[in-house]
PDB file of C-alpha atoms in Angstrom:
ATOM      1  CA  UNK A  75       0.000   0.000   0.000  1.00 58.00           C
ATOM      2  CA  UNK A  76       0.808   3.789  -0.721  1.00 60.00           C
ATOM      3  CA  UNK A  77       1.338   4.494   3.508  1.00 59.00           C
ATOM      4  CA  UNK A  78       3.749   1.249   3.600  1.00 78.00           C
ATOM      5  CA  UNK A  79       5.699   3.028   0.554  1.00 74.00           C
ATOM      6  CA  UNK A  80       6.250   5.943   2.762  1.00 82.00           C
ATOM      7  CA  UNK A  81       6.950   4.561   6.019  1.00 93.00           C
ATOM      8  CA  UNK A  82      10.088   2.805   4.020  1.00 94.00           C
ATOM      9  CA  UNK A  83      11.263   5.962   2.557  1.00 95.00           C
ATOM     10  CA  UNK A  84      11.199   7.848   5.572  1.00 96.00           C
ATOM     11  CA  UNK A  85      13.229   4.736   7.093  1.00 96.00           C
ATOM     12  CA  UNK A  86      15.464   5.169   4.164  1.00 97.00           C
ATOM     13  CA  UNK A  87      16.011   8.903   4.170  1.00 97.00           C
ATOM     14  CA  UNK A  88      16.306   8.952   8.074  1.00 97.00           C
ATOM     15  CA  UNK A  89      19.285   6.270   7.370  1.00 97.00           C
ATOM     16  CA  UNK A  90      20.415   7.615   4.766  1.00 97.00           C
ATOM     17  CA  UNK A  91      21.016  10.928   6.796  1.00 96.00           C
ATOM     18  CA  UNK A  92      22.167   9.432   9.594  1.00 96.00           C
ATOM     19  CA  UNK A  93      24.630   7.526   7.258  1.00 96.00           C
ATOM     20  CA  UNK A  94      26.214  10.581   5.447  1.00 96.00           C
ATOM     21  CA  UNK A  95      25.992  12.928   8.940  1.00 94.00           C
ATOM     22  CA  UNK A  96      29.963  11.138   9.361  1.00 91.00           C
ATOM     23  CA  UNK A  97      31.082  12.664   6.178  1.00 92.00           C
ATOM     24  CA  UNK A  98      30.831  11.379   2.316  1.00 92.00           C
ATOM     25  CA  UNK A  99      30.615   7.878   1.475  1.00 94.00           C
ATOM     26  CA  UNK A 100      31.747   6.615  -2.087  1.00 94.00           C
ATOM     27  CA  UNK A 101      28.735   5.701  -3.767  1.00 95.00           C
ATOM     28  CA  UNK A 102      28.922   2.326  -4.342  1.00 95.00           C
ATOM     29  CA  UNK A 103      29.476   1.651  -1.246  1.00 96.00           C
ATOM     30  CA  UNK A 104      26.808   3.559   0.170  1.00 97.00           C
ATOM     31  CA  UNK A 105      24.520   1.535  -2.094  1.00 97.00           C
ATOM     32  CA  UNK A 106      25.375  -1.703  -1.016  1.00 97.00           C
ATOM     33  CA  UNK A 107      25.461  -0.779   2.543  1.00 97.00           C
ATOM     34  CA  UNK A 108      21.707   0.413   1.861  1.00 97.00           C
ATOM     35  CA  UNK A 109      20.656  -2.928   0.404  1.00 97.00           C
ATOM     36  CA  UNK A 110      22.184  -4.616   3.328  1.00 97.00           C
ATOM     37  CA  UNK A 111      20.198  -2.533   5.670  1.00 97.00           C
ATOM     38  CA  UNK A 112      17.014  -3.776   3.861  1.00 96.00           C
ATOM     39  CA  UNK A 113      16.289  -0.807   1.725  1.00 97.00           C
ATOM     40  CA  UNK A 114      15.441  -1.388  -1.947  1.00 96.00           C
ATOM     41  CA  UNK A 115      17.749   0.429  -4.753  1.00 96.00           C
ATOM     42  CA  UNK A 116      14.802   2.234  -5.580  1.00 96.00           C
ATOM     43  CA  UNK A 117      14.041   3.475  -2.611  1.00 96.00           C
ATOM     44  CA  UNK A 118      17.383   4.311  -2.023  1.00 97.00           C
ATOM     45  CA  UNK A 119      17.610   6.250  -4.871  1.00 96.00           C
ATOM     46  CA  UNK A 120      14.380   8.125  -3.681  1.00 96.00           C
ATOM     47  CA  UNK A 121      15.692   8.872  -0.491  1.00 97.00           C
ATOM     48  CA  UNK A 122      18.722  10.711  -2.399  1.00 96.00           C
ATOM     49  CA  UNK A 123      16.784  12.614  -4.284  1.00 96.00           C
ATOM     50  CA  UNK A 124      14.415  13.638  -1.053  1.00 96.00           C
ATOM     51  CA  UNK A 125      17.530  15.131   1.003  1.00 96.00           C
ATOM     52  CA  UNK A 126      19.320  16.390  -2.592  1.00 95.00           C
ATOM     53  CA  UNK A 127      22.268  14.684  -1.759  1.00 95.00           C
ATOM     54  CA  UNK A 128      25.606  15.973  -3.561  1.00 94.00           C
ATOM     55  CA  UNK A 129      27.179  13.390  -5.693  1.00 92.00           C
ATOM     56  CA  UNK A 130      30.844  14.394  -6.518  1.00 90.00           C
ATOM     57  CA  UNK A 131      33.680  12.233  -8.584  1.00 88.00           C
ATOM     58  CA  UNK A 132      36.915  12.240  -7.524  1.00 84.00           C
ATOM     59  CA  UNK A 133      40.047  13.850  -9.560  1.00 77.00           C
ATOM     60  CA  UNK A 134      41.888  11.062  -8.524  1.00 73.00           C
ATOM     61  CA  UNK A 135      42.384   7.405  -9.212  1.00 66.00           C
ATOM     62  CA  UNK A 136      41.703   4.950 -12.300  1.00 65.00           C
ATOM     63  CA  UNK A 137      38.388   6.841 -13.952  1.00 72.00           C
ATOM     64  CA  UNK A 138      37.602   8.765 -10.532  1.00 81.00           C
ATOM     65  CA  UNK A 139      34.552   7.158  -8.200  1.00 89.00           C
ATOM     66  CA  UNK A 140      31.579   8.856  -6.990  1.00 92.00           C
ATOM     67  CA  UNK A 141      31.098  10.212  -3.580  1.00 93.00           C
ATOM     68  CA  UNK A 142      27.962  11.263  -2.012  1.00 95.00           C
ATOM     69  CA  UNK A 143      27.521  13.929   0.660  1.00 95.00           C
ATOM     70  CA  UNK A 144      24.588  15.777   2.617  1.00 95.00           C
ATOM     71  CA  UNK A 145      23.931  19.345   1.310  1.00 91.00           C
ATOM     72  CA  UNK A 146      25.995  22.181   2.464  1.00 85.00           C
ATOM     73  CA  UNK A 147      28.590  19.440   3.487  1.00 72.00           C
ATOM     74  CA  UNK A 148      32.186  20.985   2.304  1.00 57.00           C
ATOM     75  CA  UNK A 149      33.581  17.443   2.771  1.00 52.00           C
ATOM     76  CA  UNK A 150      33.976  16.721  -1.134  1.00 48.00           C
ATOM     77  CA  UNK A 151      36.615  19.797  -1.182  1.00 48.00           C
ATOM     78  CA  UNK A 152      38.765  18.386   1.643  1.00 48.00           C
ATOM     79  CA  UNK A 153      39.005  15.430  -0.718  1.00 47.00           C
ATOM     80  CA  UNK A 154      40.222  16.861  -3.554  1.00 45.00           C
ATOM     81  CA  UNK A 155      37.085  16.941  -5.853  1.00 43.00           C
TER      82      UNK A 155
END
């Protein structure tokens, strides 16, 4: 049902929060870490967009990865994005 749909995206954005509140989290990661909690990839991906989380790749490495930080977070420039 539609109220079951939101209860798990509230779950998933209250997670997700609490999740990046450390710092960023390379995305991959992050993902699998939300799958493991139990929260869908779509859902997942709903939460992001529901707190506007800041996806950022990284200068650095073979082809750069993807981190992903709360809003207003100036995290991504301490790593060198």
């Amino acid at each position: 049902p539609k109220q079951d749909r939101g209860d798990k995206l509230a779950e998933a954005v209250e997670w997700l929060t609490e999740r990046l509140s450390a710092g960023c989290v390379e995305s991959d990661t992050l993902e699998q870490d939300a799958l493991n909690a139990g929260i869908s990839k779509r859902t997942y991906r709903r939460a992001r967009k529901d707190i506007h989380v800041v996806c950022t790749k990284s200068r650095f490495g073979e082809g750069g990865k993807w981190f992903v930080s709360l809003p207003g977070s100036s995290e991504h420039e301490d790593r060198g994005f």
